[in-house]
Amino acid sequence: GAGVSQSPRYKVAKRGQDVALRCDPISGHVSLFWYQQALGQGPEFLTYFQNEAQLDKSGLPSDRFFAERPEGSVSTLKIQRTQQEDSAVYLCASSLNSGANVLTFGAGSRLTVL
Amino acid sequence: GENVEQHPSTLSVQEGDSAVIKCTYSDSASNYFPWYKQELGKRPQLIIDIRSNVGEKKDQRIAVTLNKTAKHFSLHITETQPEDSAVYFCAASGGAGNMLTFGGGTRLMVKP
């Protein structure tokens, strides 16, 4: 595609619900990143994929967070048993080559946990 | 891991003036330093980047300088315009790990 697409754009969940956020990277991009951006702050790294391999998940805040990219293209970030502190914008970014070079970001998924 | 500090957190300038935003980083192995502009509710967009083999890069009204010895880099915007108003983020990568580490952001307000 022409850019990085994320869905849903907005998600409201009740505390304790599970949510799944989808990212469609630019076609052919090897690297895919998930970031969490709280209101008024910079993006915080969550996890990194090179093709289908999850090479770094050091930023995932707890074992309630899980990400996958099974075929090396679309990725899903899943949050189980959501808590209020999970409220944030979840940004996906991709880059053509391995590692964090020129990243193109999606518009983000804004999660609000009530 | 990498730590990126950015200042000021807010910056207000008059239209036509220059704006300077500064960042420091901690990992001496970092070698890629991009700057992103994020308008309210929008995605971060890359506006300029610099790699460690150069000290300065310019693109029209925007320039970035890098001092590897001091581990700091700066964004310079000249002849600011109201449409430059946004939040600007610096970032660094290339050291430990493959991710970009972002600064906390600078909210730039250009007053007409």
PDB file of C-alpha atoms in Angstrom:
ATOM      1  CA  GLY A   1       0.000   0.000   0.000  1.00  0.00           C
ATOM      2  CA  ALA A   2       0.884   3.653  -0.183  1.00  0.00           C
ATOM      3  CA  GLY A   3       1.408   4.021   3.549  1.00  0.00           C
ATOM      4  CA  VAL A   4       1.145   2.293   6.892  1.00  0.00           C
ATOM      5  CA  SER A   5      -2.456   1.564   7.782  1.00  0.00           C
ATOM      6  CA  GLN A   6      -3.728   0.943  11.293  1.00  0.00           C
ATOM      7  CA  SER A   7      -7.112  -0.178  12.534  1.00  0.00           C
ATOM      8  CA  PRO A   8      -9.189   0.569  14.415  1.00  0.00           C
ATOM      9  CA  ARG A   9      -8.376   4.270  14.623  1.00  0.00           C
ATOM     10  CA  TYR A  10     -10.274   4.548  17.891  1.00  0.00           C
ATOM     11  CA  LYS A  11     -11.103   1.861  20.412  1.00  0.00           C
ATOM     12  CA  VAL A  12     -12.937   2.207  23.697  1.00  0.00           C
ATOM     13  CA  ALA A  13     -12.678  -0.783  25.998  1.00  0.00           C
ATOM     14  CA  LYS A  14     -13.972  -1.533  29.442  1.00  0.00           C
ATOM     15  CA  ARG A  15     -11.332  -2.422  31.973  1.00  0.00           C
ATOM     16  CA  GLY A  16     -10.624  -6.137  31.757  1.00  0.00           C
ATOM     17  CA  GLN A  17     -11.531  -6.516  28.097  1.00  0.00           C
ATOM     18  CA  ASP A  18      -9.102  -7.823  25.500  1.00  0.00           C
ATOM     19  CA  VAL A  19      -8.274  -5.687  22.453  1.00  0.00           C
ATOM     20  CA  ALA A  20      -6.493  -6.336  19.166  1.00  0.00           C
ATOM     21  CA  LEU A  21      -4.874  -3.611  17.085  1.00  0.00           C
ATOM     22  CA  ARG A  22      -3.890  -4.207  13.481  1.00  0.00           C
ATOM     23  CA  CYS A  23      -1.062  -2.790  11.405  1.00  0.00           C
ATOM     24  CA  ASP A  24      -0.612  -3.063   7.640  1.00  0.00           C
ATOM     25  CA  PRO A  25       2.935  -1.929   6.849  1.00  0.00           C
ATOM     26  CA  ILE A  26       4.144  -0.642   3.511  1.00  0.00           C
ATOM     27  CA  SER A  27       4.395  -3.575   1.119  1.00  0.00           C
ATOM     28  CA  GLY A  28       7.872  -5.070   1.075  1.00  0.00           C
ATOM     29  CA  HIS A  29       9.037  -3.384   4.256  1.00  0.00           C
ATOM     30  CA  VAL A  30      11.170  -5.754   6.283  1.00  0.00           C
ATOM     31  CA  SER A  31      11.044  -4.048   9.668  1.00  0.00           C
ATOM     32  CA  LEU A  32       7.970  -3.317  11.742  1.00  0.00           C
ATOM     33  CA  PHE A  33       7.834  -1.515  15.057  1.00  0.00           C
ATOM     34  CA  TRP A  34       5.133  -0.872  17.645  1.00  0.00           C
ATOM     35  CA  TYR A  35       5.296   2.202  19.843  1.00  0.00           C
ATOM     36  CA  GLN A  36       3.069   3.464  22.649  1.00  0.00           C
ATOM     37  CA  GLN A  37       2.480   7.209  22.885  1.00  0.00           C
ATOM     38  CA  ALA A  38       0.870   8.594  26.010  1.00  0.00           C
ATOM     39  CA  LEU A  39      -0.725  12.024  25.857  1.00  0.00           C
ATOM     40  CA  GLY A  40       1.879  14.771  25.625  1.00  0.00           C
ATOM     41  CA  GLN A  41       4.825  12.392  25.490  1.00  0.00           C
ATOM     42  CA  GLY A  42       7.171  10.915  22.944  1.00  0.00           C
ATOM     43  CA  PRO A  43       6.613   7.457  21.452  1.00  0.00           C
ATOM     44  CA  GLU A  44       7.927   4.637  23.643  1.00  0.00           C
ATOM     45  CA  PHE A  45       9.259   1.469  21.986  1.00  0.00           C
ATOM     46  CA  LEU A  46       7.279  -1.701  22.512  1.00  0.00           C
ATOM     47  CA  THR A  47       8.510  -4.347  20.074  1.00  0.00           C
ATOM     48  CA  TYR A  48      10.336  -4.927  16.773  1.00  0.00           C
ATOM     49  CA  PHE A  49       9.885  -7.473  13.983  1.00  0.00           C
ATOM     50  CA  GLN A  50      12.220  -8.297  11.157  1.00  0.00           C
ATOM     51  CA  ASN A  51       9.987 -10.117   8.697  1.00  0.00           C
ATOM     52  CA  GLU A  52       8.100 -12.635  10.841  1.00  0.00           C
ATOM     53  CA  ALA A  53      10.706 -12.821  13.585  1.00  0.00           C
ATOM     54  CA  GLN A  54      10.121 -10.827  16.741  1.00  0.00           C
ATOM     55  CA  LEU A  55      13.680  -9.750  17.483  1.00  0.00           C
ATOM     56  CA  ASP A  56      13.017  -7.408  20.382  1.00  0.00           C
ATOM     57  CA  LYS A  57      10.107  -7.271  22.781  1.00  0.00           C
ATOM     58  CA  SER A  58      11.914  -5.552  25.603  1.00  0.00           C
ATOM     59  CA  GLY A  59       9.508  -2.602  25.610  1.00  0.00           C
ATOM     60  CA  LEU A  60       6.320  -4.569  26.218  1.00  0.00           C
ATOM     61  CA  PRO A  61       5.168  -3.335  29.650  1.00  0.00           C
ATOM     62  CA  SER A  62       3.730  -6.603  30.912  1.00  0.00           C
ATOM     63  CA  ASP A  63       2.821 -10.124  29.875  1.00  0.00           C
ATOM     64  CA  ARG A  64      -0.648  -8.807  29.014  1.00  0.00           C
ATOM     65  CA  PHE A  65       0.862  -7.387  25.831  1.00  0.00           C
ATOM     66  CA  PHE A  66       1.501  -9.694  22.914  1.00  0.00           C
ATOM     67  CA  ALA A  67       2.433  -8.982  19.289  1.00  0.00           C
ATOM     68  CA  GLU A  68       2.724 -11.149  16.233  1.00  0.00           C
ATOM     69  CA  ARG A  69       3.539 -10.889  12.539  1.00  0.00           C
ATOM     70  CA  PRO A  70       3.039 -14.470  11.359  1.00  0.00           C
ATOM     71  CA  GLU A  71       3.605 -13.994   7.627  1.00  0.00           C
ATOM     72  CA  GLY A  72       6.027 -11.113   7.784  1.00  0.00           C
ATOM     73  CA  SER A  73       3.496  -8.526   6.685  1.00  0.00           C
ATOM     74  CA  VAL A  74       0.428  -7.621   8.778  1.00  0.00           C
ATOM     75  CA  SER A  75       1.024  -7.356  12.497  1.00  0.00           C
ATOM     76  CA  THR A  76      -1.360  -7.489  15.432  1.00  0.00           C
ATOM     77  CA  LEU A  77      -0.792  -6.079  18.896  1.00  0.00           C
ATOM     78  CA  LYS A  78      -3.004  -7.717  21.473  1.00  0.00           C
ATOM     79  CA  ILE A  79      -3.611  -6.420  24.962  1.00  0.00           C
ATOM     80  CA  GLN A  80      -5.299  -8.741  27.403  1.00  0.00           C
ATOM     81  CA  ARG A  81      -7.282  -7.674  30.468  1.00  0.00           C
ATOM     82  CA  THR A  82      -6.886  -3.990  29.653  1.00  0.00           C
ATOM     83  CA  GLN A  83      -6.163  -1.537  32.449  1.00  0.00           C
ATOM     84  CA  GLN A  84      -6.684   2.236  32.547  1.00  0.00           C
ATOM     85  CA  GLU A  85      -2.947   2.821  32.277  1.00  0.00           C
ATOM     86  CA  ASP A  86      -3.036   1.125  28.868  1.00  0.00           C
ATOM     87  CA  SER A  87      -4.897   4.150  27.482  1.00  0.00           C
ATOM     88  CA  ALA A  88      -2.633   5.646  24.829  1.00  0.00           C
ATOM     89  CA  VAL A  89      -2.094   5.902  21.097  1.00  0.00           C
ATOM     90  CA  TYR A  90      -0.453   2.803  19.677  1.00  0.00           C
ATOM     91  CA  LEU A  91       1.704   3.645  16.688  1.00  0.00           C
ATOM     92  CA  CYS A  92       2.977   1.191  14.131  1.00  0.00           C
ATOM     93  CA  ALA A  93       5.932   2.019  11.884  1.00  0.00           C
ATOM     94  CA  SER A  94       7.759   0.175   9.142  1.00  0.00           C
ATOM     95  CA  SER A  95      11.042   0.551   7.336  1.00  0.00           C
ATOM     96  CA  LEU A  96      12.400  -0.955   4.137  1.00  0.00           C
ATOM     97  CA  ASN A  97      15.495  -2.521   5.628  1.00  0.00           C
ATOM     98  CA  SER A  98      16.429  -4.151   8.899  1.00  0.00           C
ATOM     99  CA  GLY A  99      16.761  -1.966  11.941  1.00  0.00           C
ATOM    100  CA  ALA A 100      15.408   1.492  12.682  1.00  0.00           C
ATOM    101  CA  ASN A 101      16.370   3.516   9.666  1.00  0.00           C
ATOM    102  CA  VAL A 102      13.823   5.689   7.906  1.00  0.00           C
ATOM    103  CA  LEU A 103      10.587   4.858   9.709  1.00  0.00           C
ATOM    104  CA  THR A 104       7.169   5.569   8.223  1.00  0.00           C
ATOM    105  CA  PHE A 105       4.464   5.759  10.851  1.00  0.00           C
ATOM    106  CA  GLY A 106       0.808   4.880  10.691  1.00  0.00           C
ATOM    107  CA  ALA A 107      -1.848   7.219  12.033  1.00  0.00           C
ATOM    108  CA  GLY A 108      -2.131   5.196  15.217  1.00  0.00           C
ATOM    109  CA  SER A 109      -4.863   3.467  17.168  1.00  0.00           C
ATOM    110  CA  ARG A 110      -6.167   5.491  20.102  1.00  0.00           C
ATOM    111  CA  LEU A 111      -7.142   3.169  22.934  1.00  0.00           C
ATOM    112  CA  THR A 112      -9.253   4.445  25.800  1.00  0.00           C
ATOM    113  CA  VAL A 113      -9.846   2.092  28.707  1.00  0.00           C
ATOM    114  CA  LEU A 114     -12.754   3.046  30.952  1.00  0.00           C
TER     115      LEU A 114
ATOM    116  CA  GLY B   1      19.886   1.397  26.690  1.00  0.00           C
ATOM    117  CA  GLU B   2      19.720   4.682  24.831  1.00  0.00           C
ATOM    118  CA  ASN B   3      18.337   7.778  26.582  1.00  0.00           C
ATOM    119  CA  VAL B   4      17.386  10.888  24.607  1.00  0.00           C
ATOM    120  CA  GLU B   5      16.735  14.195  26.333  1.00  0.00           C
ATOM    121  CA  GLN B   6      15.065  17.060  24.475  1.00  0.00           C
ATOM    122  CA  HIS B   7      14.615  20.707  25.348  1.00  0.00           C
ATOM    123  CA  PRO B   8      12.850  23.010  25.556  1.00  0.00           C
ATOM    124  CA  SER B   9       9.528  21.279  26.082  1.00  0.00           C
ATOM    125  CA  THR B  10       7.693  24.317  24.716  1.00  0.00           C
ATOM    126  CA  LEU B  11       8.906  27.076  22.446  1.00  0.00           C
ATOM    127  CA  SER B  12       7.017  30.145  21.308  1.00  0.00           C
ATOM    128  CA  VAL B  13       8.407  32.337  18.544  1.00  0.00           C
ATOM    129  CA  GLN B  14       7.182  35.175  16.375  1.00  0.00           C
ATOM    130  CA  GLU B  15       6.563  34.422  12.728  1.00  0.00           C
ATOM    131  CA  GLY B  16       9.766  34.955  10.777  1.00  0.00           C
ATOM    132  CA  ASP B  17      12.050  34.268  13.741  1.00  0.00           C
ATOM    133  CA  SER B  18      14.277  31.209  14.053  1.00  0.00           C
ATOM    134  CA  ALA B  19      13.627  28.247  16.341  1.00  0.00           C
ATOM    135  CA  VAL B  20      16.224  25.893  17.790  1.00  0.00           C
ATOM    136  CA  ILE B  21      15.503  22.585  19.514  1.00  0.00           C
ATOM    137  CA  LYS B  22      18.282  20.622  21.195  1.00  0.00           C
ATOM    138  CA  CYS B  23      18.708  16.946  22.041  1.00  0.00           C
ATOM    139  CA  THR B  24      21.316  14.896  23.834  1.00  0.00           C
ATOM    140  CA  TYR B  25      21.794  11.149  23.677  1.00  0.00           C
ATOM    141  CA  SER B  26      23.633   8.679  25.857  1.00  0.00           C
ATOM    142  CA  ASP B  27      24.734   5.787  23.623  1.00  0.00           C
ATOM    143  CA  SER B  28      27.943   6.685  21.792  1.00  0.00           C
ATOM    144  CA  ALA B  29      27.240   3.860  19.303  1.00  0.00           C
ATOM    145  CA  SER B  30      24.101   5.609  17.981  1.00  0.00           C
ATOM    146  CA  ASN B  31      24.575   6.676  14.377  1.00  0.00           C
ATOM    147  CA  TYR B  32      21.194   7.766  13.013  1.00  0.00           C
ATOM    148  CA  PHE B  33      19.334  10.867  14.213  1.00  0.00           C
ATOM    149  CA  PRO B  34      15.960  11.730  12.676  1.00  0.00           C
ATOM    150  CA  TRP B  35      13.544  14.520  13.506  1.00  0.00           C
ATOM    151  CA  TYR B  36       9.786  14.045  13.325  1.00  0.00           C
ATOM    152  CA  LYS B  37       6.985  16.598  13.211  1.00  0.00           C
ATOM    153  CA  GLN B  38       3.638  15.632  14.708  1.00  0.00           C
ATOM    154  CA  GLU B  39       0.552  17.768  14.302  1.00  0.00           C
ATOM    155  CA  LEU B  40      -2.310  17.329  16.716  1.00  0.00           C
ATOM    156  CA  GLY B  41      -3.974  13.968  16.211  1.00  0.00           C
ATOM    157  CA  LYS B  42      -1.739  13.060  13.278  1.00  0.00           C
ATOM    158  CA  ARG B  43       1.094  10.620  12.704  1.00  0.00           C
ATOM    159  CA  PRO B  44       4.741  11.591  13.256  1.00  0.00           C
ATOM    160  CA  GLN B  45       6.286  12.578   9.930  1.00  0.00           C
ATOM    161  CA  LEU B  46       9.972  12.565   9.170  1.00  0.00           C
ATOM    162  CA  ILE B  47      11.210  16.043   8.292  1.00  0.00           C
ATOM    163  CA  ILE B  48      14.985  15.590   8.249  1.00  0.00           C
ATOM    164  CA  ASP B  49      17.586  13.124   9.419  1.00  0.00           C
ATOM    165  CA  ILE B  50      21.343  12.968   9.801  1.00  0.00           C
ATOM    166  CA  ARG B  51      23.830  10.150  10.076  1.00  0.00           C
ATOM    167  CA  SER B  52      26.960  10.156  12.157  1.00  0.00           C
ATOM    168  CA  ASN B  53      29.334  10.586   9.227  1.00  0.00           C
ATOM    169  CA  VAL B  54      28.243  14.198   8.679  1.00  0.00           C
ATOM    170  CA  GLY B  55      28.063  17.181  10.992  1.00  0.00           C
ATOM    171  CA  GLU B  56      25.343  19.206   9.329  1.00  0.00           C
ATOM    172  CA  LYS B  57      22.503  18.781   6.868  1.00  0.00           C
ATOM    173  CA  LYS B  58      20.180  21.381   5.425  1.00  0.00           C
ATOM    174  CA  ASP B  59      16.862  21.212   3.586  1.00  0.00           C
ATOM    175  CA  GLN B  60      15.398  24.602   2.712  1.00  0.00           C
ATOM    176  CA  ARG B  61      14.416  26.268   6.008  1.00  0.00           C
ATOM    177  CA  ILE B  62      15.364  23.282   8.137  1.00  0.00           C
ATOM    178  CA  ALA B  63      18.845  22.249   9.236  1.00  0.00           C
ATOM    179  CA  VAL B  64      20.223  19.714  11.672  1.00  0.00           C
ATOM    180  CA  THR B  65      23.642  19.742  13.305  1.00  0.00           C
ATOM    181  CA  LEU B  66      25.348  16.854  15.061  1.00  0.00           C
ATOM    182  CA  ASN B  67      28.201  16.914  17.564  1.00  0.00           C
ATOM    183  CA  LYS B  68      29.231  13.301  18.161  1.00  0.00           C
ATOM    184  CA  THR B  69      31.885  14.187  20.693  1.00  0.00           C
ATOM    185  CA  ALA B  70      29.393  15.965  22.906  1.00  0.00           C
ATOM    186  CA  LYS B  71      26.569  13.585  21.954  1.00  0.00           C
ATOM    187  CA  HIS B  72      24.112  16.266  21.039  1.00  0.00           C
ATOM    188  CA  PHE B  73      22.207  17.311  17.955  1.00  0.00           C
ATOM    189  CA  SER B  74      19.965  20.245  17.156  1.00  0.00           C
ATOM    190  CA  LEU B  75      17.152  21.217  14.812  1.00  0.00           C
ATOM    191  CA  HIS B  76      17.158  24.718  13.379  1.00  0.00           C
ATOM    192  CA  ILE B  77      14.124  26.210  11.646  1.00  0.00           C
ATOM    193  CA  THR B  78      14.581  29.593  10.007  1.00  0.00           C
ATOM    194  CA  GLU B  79      11.917  32.049   8.871  1.00  0.00           C
ATOM    195  CA  THR B  80       9.261  30.246  10.885  1.00  0.00           C
ATOM    196  CA  GLN B  81       5.692  30.196   9.619  1.00  0.00           C
ATOM    197  CA  PRO B  82       2.420  29.473  11.450  1.00  0.00           C
ATOM    198  CA  GLU B  83       2.216  26.089   9.708  1.00  0.00           C
ATOM    199  CA  ASP B  84       5.447  25.098  11.465  1.00  0.00           C
ATOM    200  CA  SER B  85       3.441  24.969  14.711  1.00  0.00           C
ATOM    201  CA  ALA B  86       3.478  21.350  15.894  1.00  0.00           C
ATOM    202  CA  VAL B  87       5.273  18.996  18.269  1.00  0.00           C
ATOM    203  CA  TYR B  88       8.772  18.058  17.161  1.00  0.00           C
ATOM    204  CA  PHE B  89      10.533  14.878  18.300  1.00  0.00           C
ATOM    205  CA  CYS B  90      14.183  14.001  18.003  1.00  0.00           C
ATOM    206  CA  ALA B  91      15.286  10.383  18.040  1.00  0.00           C
ATOM    207  CA  ALA B  92      18.414   8.250  17.950  1.00  0.00           C
ATOM    208  CA  SER B  93      19.200   4.702  16.874  1.00  0.00           C
ATOM    209  CA  GLY B  94      22.016   2.406  15.860  1.00  0.00           C
ATOM    210  CA  GLY B  95      23.359   1.583  19.263  1.00  0.00           C
ATOM    211  CA  ALA B  96      22.163  -1.260  21.440  1.00  0.00           C
ATOM    212  CA  GLY B  97      18.932  -2.622  19.992  1.00  0.00           C
ATOM    213  CA  ASN B  98      17.362  -1.781  16.682  1.00  0.00           C
ATOM    214  CA  MET B  99      14.747   0.708  17.786  1.00  0.00           C
ATOM    215  CA  LEU B 100      14.485   4.473  17.548  1.00  0.00           C
ATOM    216  CA  THR B 101      14.531   6.077  20.986  1.00  0.00           C
ATOM    217  CA  PHE B 102      12.588   9.329  21.079  1.00  0.00           C
ATOM    218  CA  GLY B 103      12.958  12.488  23.078  1.00  0.00           C
ATOM    219  CA  GLY B 104      10.026  13.883  25.016  1.00  0.00           C
ATOM    220  CA  GLY B 105       9.042  16.385  22.331  1.00  0.00           C
ATOM    221  CA  THR B 106       8.988  20.152  21.888  1.00  0.00           C
ATOM    222  CA  ARG B 107       5.747  21.992  21.301  1.00  0.00           C
ATOM    223  CA  LEU B 108       6.556  24.813  18.880  1.00  0.00           C
ATOM    224  CA  MET B 109       4.103  27.662  18.579  1.00  0.00           C
ATOM    225  CA  VAL B 110       4.635  30.237  15.842  1.00  0.00           C
ATOM    226  CA  LYS B 111       2.653  33.392  16.467  1.00  0.00           C
ATOM    227  CA  PRO B 112       1.540  35.325  13.387  1.00  0.00           C
TER     228      PRO B 112
END
